[in-house]
């Protein structure tokens, strides 16, 4: 077990029980199962009576559950839980001579390296990886990256709001709920003050009766919206779902490629690949098109809920080098979650606060173990 100071649900600060010079040098003394449900949002908090979260999942392995599905409602496997316990043991040793934020940065750099290797992206030049608690958070971060350096709020185009996560529309609108992980209370106000309220437009993938619309009609709707905004010099964030909750790819990849080719300075494409139901070659192809990609370690990978990462391609990284980020982005990231070698400017010196979310770290450790096991099948 980790020793000394106890942390809050976000895994960032010691409690009142921790005091004195040693407090800043200790990792939390808290059960592994409790850590696994910290540093997310209200969706993974355990009910005091049932001891399961909103998805009906407990914090540890459950031999009575047959894991036939692969969705956010997945229970950690025995193998992944073992990997997590080995990591907590090592963290306890590191806590004897390093601070929590330092340990966190070092461990997330290791996670990045393993993740990029597992995804077959080790040779992708210029790739940067932002670690975050959830797919919802990734959409907020993508919004901030699209808004960086823009004179006006970006237009956000989402192909089908009902095909994605329940909090995604609010996130793309710059809203940050009070229960969100490691979020400063002022973050939502910062988004509004920095760039105004982003406009969200959509092109429905389905008719009123639920039947799918022809793909070319959806593409045409999205192309008209994006082109009109881009021709006015407005920044556009286009969300491409691959795949949605019902297995859709929308808009078509060809539509997104065409818009990016025609308006490279105005249009940013964010691929919502949070289901991670695609091949490494597809991930590499998206990044080669200068598309940002969001993934999670739950769902198909079957790790515990609330581990996510945004893959930023070389073109996006180069565009944002030295650019002043929206102030709210500092509240959305801890320093260890942001790549150390990605040089951006934080407004008024408001860089991300030094803190650690060990729950996020442990959940990624579990997801990486599942990826390792899957790779040898």
XYZ file of C-alpha atoms in Angstrom:
377
model
C 0.000 0.000 0.000
C 0.992 3.609 -0.498
C 1.886 5.321 2.732
C 1.338 8.509 4.756
C -0.998 11.194 3.374
C -4.564 10.509 2.272
C -5.852 12.224 -0.905
C -9.153 13.612 -2.023
C -11.377 11.915 -4.600
C -9.445 13.726 -7.309
C -6.189 12.265 -6.038
C -4.561 15.657 -5.899
C -4.318 17.013 -2.371
C -3.479 15.554 1.074
C -6.175 15.682 3.728
C -5.929 17.521 7.006
C -4.436 14.385 8.514
C -1.300 14.952 6.481
C 0.854 17.790 7.725
C 4.417 18.888 8.104
C 7.338 18.766 5.650
C 6.830 15.101 4.872
C 3.286 15.597 3.588
C 4.383 16.844 0.162
C 6.681 13.871 -0.246
C 4.123 11.139 0.308
C 1.706 9.270 -1.918
C -1.804 8.540 -0.628
C -2.497 5.843 1.924
C -5.677 4.518 0.453
C -7.009 1.170 -0.742
C -6.255 0.262 -4.358
C -9.951 -0.222 -5.036
C -10.725 3.270 -3.737
C -8.007 4.808 -5.875
C -9.459 3.158 -8.949
C -12.698 5.074 -8.398
C -11.048 8.444 -7.709
C -10.074 11.210 -10.083
C -12.945 10.702 -12.485
C -16.365 12.257 -12.089
C -19.639 11.291 -10.445
C -20.194 8.427 -12.865
C -17.581 6.224 -11.205
C -18.229 7.137 -7.593
C -19.485 4.155 -5.605
C -22.959 4.133 -4.108
C -22.609 3.929 -0.341
C -25.130 1.103 -0.112
C -24.563 -1.023 -3.211
C -20.803 -0.287 -3.560
C -21.152 -0.102 -7.350
C -20.972 2.895 -9.672
C -23.632 4.207 -12.068
C -22.660 1.541 -14.574
C -23.310 -1.196 -12.006
C -19.614 -2.001 -11.655
C -17.611 -2.459 -8.479
C -13.994 -1.341 -8.069
C -12.416 -4.816 -8.086
C -12.560 -8.074 -10.025
C -15.868 -9.933 -9.829
C -15.792 -13.637 -10.699
C -19.607 -13.750 -10.818
C -19.760 -11.421 -13.837
C -19.343 -12.911 -17.313
C -17.481 -10.284 -19.352
C -19.226 -10.753 -22.703
C -19.577 -7.044 -23.423
C -17.066 -4.290 -24.058
C -18.518 -0.966 -23.069
C -17.920 1.649 -20.411
C -19.691 -0.714 -18.000
C -16.735 -3.064 -17.685
C -15.316 -4.580 -14.501
C -11.565 -4.727 -14.016
C -10.104 -8.167 -14.670
C -8.015 -10.124 -12.189
C -4.927 -9.734 -14.380
C -5.357 -5.979 -14.698
C -6.012 -5.627 -10.978
C -2.772 -7.488 -10.317
C -0.891 -5.025 -12.552
C -2.436 -2.147 -10.617
C -1.408 -3.600 -7.274
C 2.158 -4.070 -8.503
C 2.212 -0.423 -9.528
C 0.882 0.793 -6.177
C 3.649 -1.167 -4.468
C 6.275 0.520 -6.624
C 4.697 3.938 -6.048
C 4.985 3.395 -2.292
C 8.730 2.922 -2.689
C 9.073 5.974 -4.946
C 7.091 8.065 -2.445
C 9.937 7.693 0.023
C 12.112 10.090 -1.985
C 9.904 11.872 -4.574
C 6.891 14.197 -4.434
C 3.506 13.128 -5.745
C 3.545 15.463 -8.789
C 7.044 14.271 -9.732
C 6.013 10.622 -9.480
C 2.900 11.387 -11.489
C 4.839 13.060 -14.312
C 7.345 10.237 -14.493
C 4.720 7.514 -14.469
C 2.548 9.171 -17.100
C 5.559 9.520 -19.362
C 5.999 5.767 -19.015
C 2.288 5.279 -19.772
C 2.629 7.428 -22.915
C 5.564 5.382 -24.131
C 3.769 2.071 -23.557
C 0.518 3.332 -25.049
C 2.106 4.643 -28.246
C 3.983 1.367 -28.606
C 0.828 -0.683 -28.064
C -0.960 1.363 -30.721
C 1.836 0.813 -33.229
C 2.586 4.546 -33.427
C 6.179 4.515 -32.208
C 7.498 5.758 -35.539
C 4.937 8.565 -35.936
C 7.042 11.718 -36.015
C 5.952 14.710 -33.966
C 3.109 12.920 -32.190
C 2.158 14.266 -28.743
C -0.178 12.601 -26.244
C -2.360 14.360 -23.675
C -3.621 12.082 -20.898
C -7.075 12.813 -19.461
C -9.738 11.099 -17.343
C -12.507 10.639 -19.912
C -13.660 10.955 -23.495
C -15.858 13.836 -22.408
C -12.778 15.657 -21.135
C -11.029 14.991 -24.463
C -13.762 16.869 -26.307
C -13.236 19.842 -23.983
C -9.501 19.725 -24.640
C -10.026 19.446 -28.411
C -12.256 22.523 -28.201
C -9.512 24.443 -26.396
C -6.889 23.391 -28.948
C -9.130 24.475 -31.822
C -9.830 27.804 -30.099
C -6.164 28.566 -29.353
C -5.038 31.617 -31.287
C -8.456 32.184 -32.857
C -10.054 35.630 -32.814
C -13.570 34.275 -32.292
C -15.172 31.171 -30.810
C -14.935 28.160 -33.102
C -17.930 26.627 -34.792
C -18.282 23.052 -33.564
C -19.872 20.566 -35.962
C -21.051 17.315 -34.390
C -22.652 14.808 -36.772
C -25.083 13.173 -34.344
C -25.329 14.222 -30.675
C -27.330 11.135 -29.687
C -24.621 8.778 -30.968
C -21.950 9.985 -28.549
C -21.428 10.348 -24.799
C -24.089 12.026 -22.692
C -21.790 14.883 -21.641
C -20.113 15.541 -24.986
C -22.467 18.253 -26.256
C -22.066 20.247 -23.036
C -18.290 19.753 -23.165
C -18.089 21.022 -26.747
C -20.140 24.012 -25.660
C -17.451 24.888 -23.124
C -19.440 23.781 -20.095
C -17.704 22.100 -17.151
C -19.784 20.515 -14.440
C -18.857 20.915 -10.751
C -18.264 17.168 -10.364
C -15.763 16.920 -13.229
C -12.370 15.467 -12.404
C -9.627 17.835 -11.242
C -11.488 20.836 -12.584
C -11.096 24.310 -11.162
C -14.435 25.950 -10.340
C -13.606 28.845 -12.655
C -12.809 26.707 -15.690
C -16.213 27.142 -17.332
C -16.081 30.898 -16.817
C -12.569 30.912 -18.255
C -13.794 29.261 -21.442
C -16.553 31.843 -21.791
C -14.332 34.836 -21.037
C -11.515 33.647 -23.286
C -13.518 32.912 -26.407
C -17.232 33.254 -25.776
C -19.703 30.416 -26.024
C -18.870 28.108 -28.946
C -21.673 27.510 -31.422
C -22.598 23.865 -32.006
C -24.304 22.673 -35.161
C -25.144 19.125 -36.164
C -26.256 17.059 -39.127
C -28.414 14.231 -37.923
C -27.405 10.706 -38.944
C -30.983 9.425 -38.614
C -34.480 10.343 -39.662
C -37.255 10.863 -37.124
C -38.153 7.163 -37.299
C -34.575 6.144 -36.454
C -33.670 5.021 -39.965
C -30.222 5.993 -41.179
C -29.977 8.893 -43.589
C -27.895 8.384 -46.756
C -24.242 9.118 -45.978
C -23.892 11.545 -48.885
C -26.695 13.704 -47.458
C -24.974 13.923 -44.082
C -21.674 14.778 -45.762
C -23.339 17.477 -47.847
C -24.955 19.076 -44.787
C -21.659 19.118 -42.916
C -19.679 20.361 -45.892
C -22.062 23.304 -46.375
C -21.829 24.287 -42.702
C -18.048 23.965 -42.484
C -17.303 25.630 -45.809
C -19.473 28.661 -45.074
C -17.748 29.241 -41.730
C -14.236 28.599 -43.057
C -14.721 31.001 -45.982
C -15.449 33.702 -43.414
C -12.125 32.907 -41.741
C -13.787 31.271 -38.779
C -12.142 28.374 -36.943
C -14.118 25.123 -37.202
C -13.851 22.016 -35.043
C -15.326 19.054 -36.916
C -15.981 15.925 -34.864
C -15.704 12.698 -36.856
C -17.086 9.677 -35.006
C -15.272 6.398 -35.650
C -17.237 4.671 -34.399
C -20.392 5.909 -32.664
C -22.282 3.982 -30.002
C -24.266 2.227 -32.737
C -21.278 1.568 -34.977
C -21.492 4.556 -37.340
C -18.635 6.441 -38.996
C -19.948 9.937 -39.531
C -19.245 12.106 -41.433
C -17.400 10.028 -43.982
C -13.615 10.099 -43.833
C -13.600 11.414 -47.414
C -15.757 14.389 -46.344
C -13.413 15.275 -43.472
C -10.352 14.880 -45.702
C -11.843 17.149 -48.357
C -12.687 19.881 -45.865
C -9.243 19.693 -44.253
C -7.587 19.861 -47.677
C -9.634 22.877 -48.752
C -9.375 24.817 -45.484
C -6.238 23.622 -43.649
C -5.903 26.787 -41.551
C -9.547 27.033 -40.502
C -10.654 23.445 -39.923
C -9.500 21.128 -37.152
C -10.772 17.548 -37.227
C -11.152 15.617 -33.987
C -11.742 11.894 -34.463
C -13.865 10.517 -31.645
C -12.321 7.034 -31.556
C -13.088 6.608 -27.865
C -14.561 3.177 -28.553
C -11.114 2.261 -29.986
C -12.705 -0.210 -32.384
C -10.223 0.422 -35.145
C -6.838 -0.855 -36.283
C -3.480 0.807 -35.562
C -3.111 1.457 -39.305
C -6.333 3.476 -39.220
C -5.082 5.518 -36.264
C -1.846 6.221 -38.126
C -3.781 7.228 -41.253
C -5.884 9.724 -39.304
C -2.806 11.293 -37.745
C -1.153 11.499 -41.166
C -4.153 13.583 -42.295
C -3.445 16.009 -39.409
C -6.528 14.842 -37.506
C -6.543 14.810 -33.703
C -7.703 11.466 -32.292
C -9.345 10.698 -28.953
C -9.185 7.205 -27.436
C -10.028 5.535 -24.128
C -8.732 2.508 -22.267
C -12.198 1.227 -21.392
C -14.917 0.115 -23.853
C -13.263 -2.218 -26.408
C -10.020 -2.400 -24.405
C -12.127 -3.351 -21.336
C -10.064 -1.428 -18.809
C -11.908 0.299 -15.947
C -13.864 3.391 -16.925
C -12.182 6.803 -17.040
C -8.846 6.578 -18.801
C -8.467 8.637 -21.969
C -5.841 10.164 -24.245
C -5.779 12.736 -27.033
C -3.316 12.029 -29.837
C -2.154 15.290 -31.397
C -0.438 15.006 -34.813
C 2.673 16.907 -35.812
C 0.740 19.539 -37.780
C -1.447 20.493 -34.836
C 1.556 20.515 -32.515
C 3.502 22.798 -34.878
C 0.563 25.195 -35.271
C 0.222 25.584 -31.515
C 3.927 25.929 -30.650
C 4.209 29.198 -28.734
C 0.482 29.973 -29.104
C -1.319 31.233 -26.007
C -3.733 28.572 -24.811
C -7.233 29.367 -23.518
C -6.991 29.866 -19.776
C -9.441 27.030 -19.119
C -7.066 24.470 -20.597
C -4.797 24.880 -17.577
C -7.706 23.695 -15.393
C -8.250 20.684 -17.642
C -4.716 19.294 -17.351
C -2.154 18.552 -14.690
C 1.465 19.114 -15.797
C 2.134 15.393 -16.038
C -0.850 14.968 -18.367
C 0.477 17.567 -20.804
C 3.596 16.567 -22.829
C 6.621 18.261 -21.316
C 8.225 18.901 -24.704
C 5.195 20.649 -26.215
C 6.009 24.343 -25.818
C 2.887 26.462 -25.529
C 2.152 29.726 -23.750
C -0.182 29.851 -20.770
C -2.060 33.165 -20.244
C -0.829 35.281 -17.380
C 1.465 32.483 -16.269
C -1.605 30.343 -15.502
C 0.128 27.050 -16.261
C -1.464 23.802 -15.069
C -1.281 23.424 -11.305
C 1.097 20.831 -9.900
C -1.046 17.907 -8.788
C -1.466 14.186 -9.248
C -4.428 12.003 -10.171
C -3.304 8.544 -9.131
C -6.719 7.092 -9.963
C -6.210 8.030 -13.622
C -2.704 6.576 -13.553
C -3.890 3.259 -12.123
C -6.753 2.979 -14.594
C -4.360 3.457 -17.497
C -2.083 0.829 -15.988
C -5.034 -1.580 -16.008
C -5.941 -0.670 -19.597
C -2.355 -1.190 -20.763
C -2.369 -4.644 -19.207
C -5.528 -5.464 -21.162
C -3.893 -4.153 -24.344
C -0.841 -6.307 -23.677
C -2.983 -9.393 -23.189
C -5.009 -8.652 -26.321
C -1.845 -8.253 -28.412
C -0.714 -11.810 -27.691
C -4.008 -13.462 -28.657
